[in-house]
Coordinates of C-alpha atoms in Angstrom, one line a residue:
S1 CA 1.0 -71.5 -77.4
P2 CA -2.2 -72.0 -75.8
P3 CA -4.7 -74.5 -77.1
M4 CA -7.5 -73.5 -79.5
P5 CA -10.8 -74.5 -79.6
H6 CA -11.3 -77.6 -82.2
P7 CA -13.3 -76.4 -85.2
A8 CA -15.6 -79.9 -85.4
L9 CA -17.3 -79.2 -81.6
P10 CA -20.8 -80.6 -81.7
S11 CA -23.4 -77.4 -82.1
D12 CA -25.4 -78.0 -79.4
A13 CA -22.1 -77.8 -77.1
L14 CA -21.1 -74.7 -79.0
R15 CA -24.0 -73.0 -78.3
R16 CA -23.4 -73.9 -74.7
V17 CA -20.1 -72.7 -75.0
L18 CA -21.7 -69.3 -76.3
E19 CA -24.3 -69.0 -73.6
V20 CA -21.2 -69.0 -70.8
S21 CA -19.2 -66.6 -73.0
R22 CA -21.9 -64.3 -73.0
R23 CA -22.8 -64.6 -69.2
L24 CA -18.7 -64.0 -68.2
G25 CA -18.8 -61.1 -70.6
V26 CA -21.5 -59.1 -68.3
T27 CA -19.9 -59.3 -65.1
A28 CA -16.2 -58.6 -63.9
D29 CA -16.1 -59.2 -60.7
L30 CA -13.4 -61.7 -60.5
G31 CA -15.3 -64.1 -57.8
E32 CA -18.3 -64.1 -59.5
V33 CA -16.1 -64.9 -63.2
L34 CA -14.9 -68.0 -60.8
S35 CA -18.0 -69.4 -59.7
L36 CA -19.3 -69.2 -63.4
I37 CA -16.6 -70.7 -64.9
I38 CA -16.4 -74.0 -62.3
D39 CA -20.4 -74.2 -62.4
A40 CA -20.0 -74.2 -66.7
M41 CA -17.0 -76.6 -66.6
R42 CA -18.8 -78.9 -63.9
D43 CA -22.5 -78.9 -65.6
L44 CA -21.4 -79.0 -69.4
L45 CA -18.6 -81.9 -68.8
N46 CA -21.1 -83.4 -65.8
A47 CA -18.9 -83.7 -63.9
D48 CA -19.0 -84.0 -59.7
R49 CA -16.5 -81.1 -59.2
A50 CA -14.2 -78.3 -60.9
T51 CA -11.9 -76.4 -60.1
V52 CA -10.0 -73.2 -61.3
F53 CA -6.4 -72.0 -60.1
E54 CA -5.3 -68.8 -60.5
H55 CA -1.6 -68.6 -61.2
D56 CA 0.4 -66.2 -59.0
A57 CA 3.2 -65.9 -61.2
V58 CA 5.5 -63.8 -58.1
R59 CA 5.5 -66.8 -56.0
G60 CA 5.6 -69.2 -58.7
E61 CA 2.3 -70.4 -57.3
L62 CA -1.6 -71.9 -58.1
F63 CA -4.0 -70.9 -55.5
A64 CA -7.5 -71.6 -55.5
T65 CA -10.0 -69.5 -53.8
V66 CA -13.2 -70.7 -55.4
A67 CA -13.9 -73.9 -56.1
H68 CA -16.7 -77.0 -55.2
G69 CA -16.2 -78.8 -52.2
L70 CA -13.9 -75.6 -50.5
A71 CA -15.2 -74.3 -47.2
T72 CA -16.6 -70.9 -47.1
G73 CA -14.1 -69.1 -45.2
G74 CA -11.3 -71.7 -45.6
G75 CA -8.5 -69.6 -47.3
A76 CA -6.8 -70.3 -50.8
V77 CA -5.3 -73.1 -51.6
R78 CA -1.8 -72.8 -52.4
F79 CA 1.0 -74.9 -54.2
P80 CA 4.2 -74.7 -56.2
I81 CA 3.4 -74.1 -60.0
S82 CA 5.5 -77.3 -59.7
E83 CA 3.4 -80.0 -58.2
G84 CA 0.5 -81.9 -58.9
L85 CA -1.8 -82.9 -62.3
A86 CA -2.6 -78.6 -62.5
G87 CA 1.1 -77.7 -61.7
A88 CA 1.6 -80.5 -65.1
A89 CA -0.5 -78.5 -67.0
A90 CA 0.5 -75.4 -66.2
T91 CA 4.2 -76.0 -66.9
S92 CA 3.4 -78.1 -70.3
G93 CA 0.6 -75.8 -71.7
T94 CA -1.2 -78.7 -72.3
T95 CA -4.8 -80.5 -71.8
I96 CA -4.1 -83.3 -69.2
N97 CA -6.9 -86.1 -69.0
V98 CA -5.9 -88.9 -66.2
R99 CA -8.6 -91.6 -65.9
E100 CA -7.5 -92.8 -62.5
A101 CA -5.8 -90.2 -60.5
Y102 CA -4.4 -92.6 -58.1
D103 CA -2.4 -94.4 -60.6
D104 CA -0.6 -91.3 -61.9
P105 CA 2.3 -90.1 -59.8
R106 CA 1.8 -86.6 -60.8
F107 CA -1.0 -86.5 -58.8
N108 CA -1.2 -84.8 -55.5
A109 CA -3.8 -86.4 -53.0
E110 CA -3.1 -83.7 -50.6
V111 CA -6.3 -82.4 -51.2
D112 CA -8.3 -85.5 -51.1
R113 CA -6.7 -86.5 -47.7
R114 CA -7.6 -83.2 -45.8
T115 CA -11.4 -83.3 -47.2
G116 CA -12.2 -86.9 -47.3
Y117 CA -12.9 -86.2 -51.0
R118 CA -11.9 -89.3 -53.7
T119 CA -10.8 -88.1 -56.9
H120 CA -10.6 -90.4 -59.8
S121 CA -10.9 -89.0 -63.5
I122 CA -9.0 -85.9 -63.6
L123 CA -8.9 -83.3 -66.6
S124 CA -6.2 -80.1 -66.2
I125 CA -6.6 -77.6 -68.7
P126 CA -4.3 -74.5 -68.5
L127 CA -5.7 -71.0 -69.1
H128 CA -3.6 -68.8 -71.9
S129 CA -5.1 -65.2 -72.2
F130 CA -5.1 -63.6 -75.8
D131 CA -1.5 -62.2 -75.3
A132 CA -0.5 -65.9 -74.1
E133 CA 0.3 -64.9 -70.6
L134 CA -0.8 -68.0 -68.0
V135 CA -3.9 -66.8 -66.1
G136 CA -4.3 -70.3 -64.1
V137 CA -5.5 -74.0 -64.7
A138 CA -8.9 -75.6 -64.8
Q139 CA -9.7 -78.9 -63.4
V140 CA -12.8 -81.2 -63.7
L141 CA -13.3 -83.9 -61.4
N142 CA -15.2 -86.8 -62.0
K143 CA -17.0 -87.7 -65.1
R144 CA -20.1 -89.8 -64.2
G145 CA -20.6 -92.3 -65.5
G146 CA -16.7 -93.1 -66.7
A147 CA -13.8 -91.0 -67.9
F148 CA -13.7 -87.9 -69.5
G149 CA -13.2 -88.1 -73.6
A150 CA -12.3 -86.6 -76.7
E151 CA -15.5 -84.6 -76.7
D152 CA -15.2 -83.6 -73.5
V153 CA -11.4 -82.3 -74.0
L154 CA -12.4 -80.2 -77.2
L155 CA -15.8 -78.4 -75.1
A156 CA -13.5 -78.0 -71.5
E157 CA -10.4 -76.3 -74.0
A158 CA -13.5 -73.8 -75.4
L159 CA -14.6 -73.1 -72.4
A160 CA -11.2 -72.6 -71.0
A161 CA -10.2 -70.3 -73.9
Q162 CA -13.2 -67.5 -72.8
A163 CA -12.8 -68.6 -69.2
A164 CA -9.0 -67.2 -69.8
V165 CA -10.3 -64.0 -71.1
A166 CA -12.6 -63.4 -68.6
I167 CA -10.4 -64.0 -66.0
K168 CA -7.8 -61.9 -67.3
R169 CA -10.5 -58.7 -67.9
A170 CA -11.7 -58.9 -64.5
R171 CA -7.9 -59.2 -62.9
L172 CA -7.5 -55.1 -64.9
V173 CA -10.5 -54.0 -63.6
E174 CA -10.1 -55.4 -59.9
E175 CA -6.0 -53.4 -60.4
A176 CA -7.5 -50.3 -61.7
L177 CA -10.2 -50.4 -59.0
Q178 CA -7.9 -51.4 -56.1
R179 CA -5.6 -48.0 -58.0
R180 CA -8.2 -45.9 -57.8
R181 CA -8.7 -46.6 -53.9
L182 CA -5.2 -46.0 -53.0
E183 CA -5.3 -42.9 -55.1
R184 CA -8.1 -41.6 -52.6
E185 CA -6.7 -42.8 -49.6
L186 CA -3.5 -40.9 -50.6
E187 CA -5.3 -38.1 -51.3
L188 CA -7.0 -38.2 -47.6
A189 CA -3.8 -38.7 -46.2
R190 CA -2.4 -35.7 -48.0
E191 CA -5.8 -33.6 -46.8
I192 CA -5.8 -34.9 -43.0
Q193 CA -1.4 -34.1 -43.4
Q194 CA -2.0 -30.4 -45.5
R195 CA -4.8 -30.0 -42.6
T196 CA -2.3 -30.5 -39.8
L197 CA 0.0 -27.6 -40.9
P198 CA -0.8 -24.2 -39.9
R199 CA -3.0 -21.9 -42.0
T200 CA -2.0 -18.7 -40.8
L201 CA 1.3 -17.6 -39.1
P202 CA 1.1 -15.7 -36.1
V203 CA 2.5 -11.8 -35.7
L204 CA 5.3 -10.8 -33.9
P205 CA 6.5 -7.3 -33.7
G206 CA 9.7 -6.5 -35.2
F207 CA 10.1 -10.3 -36.9
E208 CA 8.5 -11.4 -40.1
L209 CA 7.6 -15.5 -40.5
A210 CA 7.7 -17.5 -43.5
V211 CA 7.3 -21.6 -44.2
W212 CA 6.7 -23.5 -47.3
S213 CA 6.7 -27.3 -47.4
E214 CA 6.7 -30.1 -50.8
P215 CA 6.0 -33.4 -50.4
A216 CA 8.0 -35.0 -53.2
D217 CA 4.7 -37.4 -53.0
Q218 CA 1.4 -37.2 -52.8
T219 CA 2.1 -37.3 -48.2
G220 CA 5.6 -36.1 -47.5
G221 CA 8.3 -36.9 -44.8
D222 CA 8.6 -33.4 -43.8
T223 CA 6.6 -30.9 -41.6
F224 CA 6.9 -27.7 -39.6
D225 CA 4.7 -26.4 -37.3
V226 CA 4.8 -22.4 -35.8
I227 CA 3.1 -22.6 -32.3
P228 CA 1.6 -19.4 -30.7
L229 CA 3.3 -19.7 -26.2
S230 CA 1.2 -16.6 -25.7
R231 CA -2.2 -16.0 -25.8
A232 CA -3.6 -14.8 -29.0
G233 CA -6.0 -12.3 -28.0
R234 CA -9.8 -12.2 -27.1
N235 CA -11.3 -15.5 -28.8
G236 CA -7.8 -16.2 -30.1
D237 CA -7.2 -13.8 -33.3
P238 CA -4.4 -14.8 -34.6
H239 CA -4.1 -11.4 -35.8
T240 CA -3.4 -10.4 -31.9
P241 CA 0.6 -9.9 -31.9
V242 CA 2.4 -12.5 -29.7
E243 CA 5.5 -12.5 -27.7
Q244 CA 6.6 -16.0 -28.2
V245 CA 6.1 -18.7 -30.7
M246 CA 8.0 -22.5 -30.8
L247 CA 9.1 -23.2 -34.8
V248 CA 10.2 -26.6 -35.8
L249 CA 11.2 -28.4 -38.7
A250 CA 11.0 -32.0 -39.2
D251 CA 12.1 -34.6 -41.3
A252 CA 11.5 -38.4 -41.3
T253 CA 13.8 -40.8 -43.4
G254 CA 12.4 -41.1 -46.2
H255 CA 9.4 -40.0 -48.3
G256 CA 5.6 -41.2 -48.8
V257 CA 2.8 -42.3 -46.2
G258 CA 5.1 -44.0 -43.5
P259 CA 7.6 -41.4 -43.2
S260 CA 4.3 -38.9 -42.7
L261 CA 3.0 -41.1 -40.1
M262 CA 6.3 -40.5 -38.3
V263 CA 5.9 -36.7 -38.3
A264 CA 2.8 -36.7 -38.0
E265 CA 3.0 -38.2 -34.3
M266 CA 5.9 -36.5 -33.7
R267 CA 4.2 -33.1 -34.4
A268 CA 1.2 -33.9 -32.3
L269 CA 3.8 -35.7 -29.4
L270 CA 4.9 -31.7 -29.3
R271 CA 1.6 -30.2 -29.1
M272 CA 0.9 -32.1 -26.3
G273 CA 3.6 -31.0 -24.7
V274 CA 2.9 -27.5 -25.5
R275 CA 0.1 -27.4 -24.1
L276 CA 1.1 -29.2 -21.0
A277 CA 4.0 -26.8 -20.7
A278 CA 6.5 -29.3 -20.5
P279 CA 10.0 -27.4 -20.1
W280 CA 12.3 -28.1 -23.1
P281 CA 14.3 -30.3 -22.5
V282 CA 12.4 -32.7 -20.9
L283 CA 9.7 -32.0 -24.2
I284 CA 12.6 -32.8 -26.1
D285 CA 13.6 -35.8 -24.2
H286 CA 10.2 -37.4 -24.2
L287 CA 9.8 -36.7 -28.0
N288 CA 13.3 -39.3 -28.9
R289 CA 11.9 -41.6 -26.2
Q290 CA 8.8 -42.1 -27.6
L291 CA 9.9 -42.2 -31.1
L292 CA 12.6 -44.4 -30.5
S293 CA 9.6 -47.2 -29.2
D294 CA 7.4 -46.3 -31.9
T295 CA 8.9 -46.7 -35.5
P296 CA 10.9 -49.3 -36.8
V297 CA 14.7 -49.9 -37.0
G298 CA 16.7 -47.5 -38.7
R299 CA 14.2 -45.4 -39.3
F300 CA 14.5 -41.9 -37.6
V301 CA 13.6 -38.0 -37.8
T302 CA 15.5 -35.1 -37.9
A303 CA 14.3 -31.8 -36.4
W304 CA 15.1 -28.4 -35.4
F305 CA 13.4 -27.2 -32.7
G306 CA 13.6 -22.9 -31.9
L307 CA 11.6 -20.6 -29.4
L308 CA 12.0 -16.9 -30.5
D309 CA 11.4 -14.1 -28.3
A310 CA 10.4 -11.5 -30.2
P311 CA 10.2 -8.7 -27.0
K312 CA 14.5 -9.8 -26.1
A313 CA 14.9 -10.2 -29.9
T314 CA 16.5 -14.3 -29.2
L315 CA 16.2 -17.2 -31.0
R316 CA 16.5 -20.4 -28.7
T317 CA 17.4 -23.2 -31.3
F318 CA 18.0 -26.8 -30.9
S319 CA 18.7 -29.3 -33.8
A320 CA 18.4 -32.8 -33.8
G321 CA 20.3 -34.1 -36.6
Q322 CA 18.5 -31.3 -38.6
A323 CA 21.9 -29.4 -40.8
P324 CA 22.7 -27.0 -41.7
L325 CA 21.3 -24.3 -40.3
L326 CA 21.5 -20.6 -41.7
W327 CA 22.5 -17.4 -39.9
Y328 CA 22.7 -14.4 -42.1
H329 CA 24.0 -12.0 -40.4
A330 CA 23.1 -8.6 -41.9
H331 CA 25.8 -6.3 -40.3
A332 CA 28.4 -8.3 -42.2
D333 CA 26.5 -9.8 -45.0
S334 CA 27.6 -13.0 -44.3
V335 CA 26.0 -16.2 -43.7
E336 CA 27.2 -18.3 -40.5
V337 CA 26.6 -22.8 -41.1
L338 CA 25.4 -24.1 -37.9
G339 CA 25.4 -27.9 -37.3
A340 CA 23.2 -29.9 -35.1
D341 CA 23.5 -30.6 -31.7
A342 CA 22.6 -34.1 -31.2
M343 CA 21.6 -37.5 -32.9
P344 CA 18.5 -37.5 -34.8
L345 CA 15.3 -38.6 -32.6
G346 CA 14.2 -42.7 -32.5
I347 CA 18.0 -43.7 -33.4
G348 CA 19.3 -43.9 -29.3
R349 CA 17.7 -43.5 -25.9
E350 CA 19.8 -40.6 -24.7
L351 CA 19.8 -37.6 -26.5
G352 CA 22.7 -36.1 -24.2
P353 CA 21.8 -31.9 -23.1
C354 CA 19.1 -30.8 -24.6
E355 CA 18.9 -27.0 -23.7
G356 CA 20.2 -25.9 -27.2
S357 CA 21.9 -22.6 -27.1
T358 CA 20.5 -18.8 -27.6
I359 CA 21.6 -16.7 -30.4
R360 CA 20.7 -12.7 -30.3
L361 CA 19.0 -11.5 -34.5
K362 CA 20.2 -8.0 -35.0
P363 CA 17.7 -5.8 -37.5
G364 CA 18.1 -7.8 -40.7
D365 CA 19.4 -10.8 -39.5
I366 CA 17.7 -14.0 -41.1
F367 CA 17.7 -17.6 -39.7
A368 CA 16.6 -20.3 -41.7
A369 CA 16.0 -24.4 -41.7
I370 CA 15.8 -26.2 -44.4
S371 CA 15.3 -29.7 -45.3
D372 CA 17.9 -31.4 -47.4
G373 CA 15.4 -32.2 -50.0
I374 CA 16.4 -28.6 -51.4
I375 CA 20.3 -28.6 -50.3
E376 CA 20.5 -31.7 -51.9
A377 CA 18.6 -31.8 -55.2
E378 CA 19.9 -32.4 -58.0
G379 CA 20.2 -30.4 -61.2
G380 CA 22.7 -30.5 -64.8
T381 CA 25.6 -30.8 -63.2
E382 CA 27.6 -33.3 -60.8
H383 CA 26.9 -31.5 -57.8
P384 CA 23.6 -30.9 -55.6
F385 CA 22.1 -27.9 -55.4
G386 CA 24.3 -27.1 -52.0
I387 CA 24.9 -24.8 -49.2
E388 CA 26.9 -22.4 -51.1
R389 CA 25.0 -22.0 -53.5
T390 CA 21.7 -21.2 -50.7
C391 CA 23.5 -19.0 -49.3
D392 CA 24.3 -17.0 -52.0
V393 CA 20.6 -17.0 -52.5
I394 CA 20.0 -15.5 -49.2
R395 CA 22.6 -12.9 -49.2
A396 CA 21.1 -11.7 -52.9
S397 CA 17.7 -11.5 -51.3
H398 CA 18.1 -10.8 -47.7
R399 CA 16.0 -7.3 -48.6
L400 CA 12.7 -8.7 -50.0
G401 CA 11.0 -10.0 -46.7
A402 CA 10.8 -13.5 -45.2
E403 CA 8.6 -14.6 -48.0
G404 CA 10.7 -12.7 -50.8
V405 CA 13.6 -15.5 -49.7
V406 CA 11.5 -18.0 -49.7
R407 CA 10.3 -17.2 -53.5
A408 CA 13.7 -16.7 -54.3
I409 CA 14.9 -20.1 -53.0
N410 CA 12.2 -21.7 -55.0
E411 CA 12.9 -19.9 -58.0
A412 CA 16.5 -20.7 -57.6
L413 CA 15.7 -24.3 -56.9
A414 CA 13.2 -24.6 -60.2
A415 CA 16.1 -23.2 -62.2
F416 CA 18.6 -25.5 -61.2
T417 CA 16.8 -28.7 -61.7
G418 CA 15.0 -27.8 -64.6
G419 CA 11.7 -27.9 -62.9
A420 CA 11.9 -31.4 -62.4
P421 CA 9.9 -32.9 -59.9
A422 CA 11.5 -33.2 -56.4
S423 CA 12.7 -36.5 -55.1
D424 CA 12.5 -36.0 -52.0
D425 CA 10.5 -33.7 -49.9
R426 CA 11.5 -29.6 -49.1
T427 CA 10.6 -27.5 -46.8
M428 CA 11.7 -24.3 -45.1
V429 CA 11.3 -21.9 -42.0
I430 CA 12.4 -18.6 -42.6
V431 CA 13.0 -16.1 -39.7
R432 CA 13.9 -12.4 -40.1
C433 CA 14.7 -9.9 -37.5
V434 CA 12.8 -7.0 -39.6
P435 CA 15.2 -4.1 -40.2

């Protein structure tokens, strides 16, 4: 159990401990807390130097970033908790008072050798917080005029009790601030990612477009795009009908910040390739090669590319690992399930032919690219939402328009999952040929 201050502490010493406690109470900055502790330990015990080694429970180490004699910018001193007198105090939970350090086999003289300092007397005091957690070890070196006495030990343990609480509080405050900073950064990343998505969809005579995406975290590994391939009228008016658009749905492995960077890169490369009027097969091949070069091993992007030509009522489609693709045939009231044309982007250097295939959409037909976050969503049964259920929803809602299909799938998904948060990103791109 953590050591407790002795009740027989002299009044003058008690007054000094209370003064240090008051000073520790007015700051929550960890660096300032550590500096106050080592100064108080050194001055109140009339010693030459003091150090506070913090406890790294994850790595099983003690480390010091603030200490008398530690060069500024020299980095932290780290060692296993099983080593040295500081380690002995940490593992035993008791104060260790040594008159001559070099006479004790537990003493680690490495710091002396590195700094040229000579340690003689040494006092090592474990620091336990109010919940008995080990937060570190304080060490005081070289008592002026001799070794540390019983009163020094009492004073050091009294200071240690205050120091441990102050360190614990400062750590909690620091962790809270880091969480807030991370939340702000993630919110900014989400805002940036959302701004890359098209805010309005182009108008194509005879067709309806609908898109929807929901990340599982603040940022997602899914993305989509709708890129007009003909000039949108004077001054870029988005309401002026266009004849052709490129449609994209991409899904990077995983979800969160890393995958969001992957799909953001893919979308940026795609947009640049479209601006440069790169031929379809060349564009996809270069996308694959660049992602292969930039992404870690085991990471990849599934992507579907569609080139919709409104006057011809055709859709050129190519899928790199993105499946299933769903084609609702209005005349037969049936859904055809299409597979991928090639492996995902970023796995191998050669995708093979990237030409894809061209289909003709008839009045009432619907083409749907849907990410696996929807198809594989889990509900209260042992089976996922699945392809068959998705097809049934499309068949039941095909007369509601492209936006109606999106709403119907979302409603069916919410009913199936009981409104539970998504475990994976969910995205849809819906094309409907107007009857």
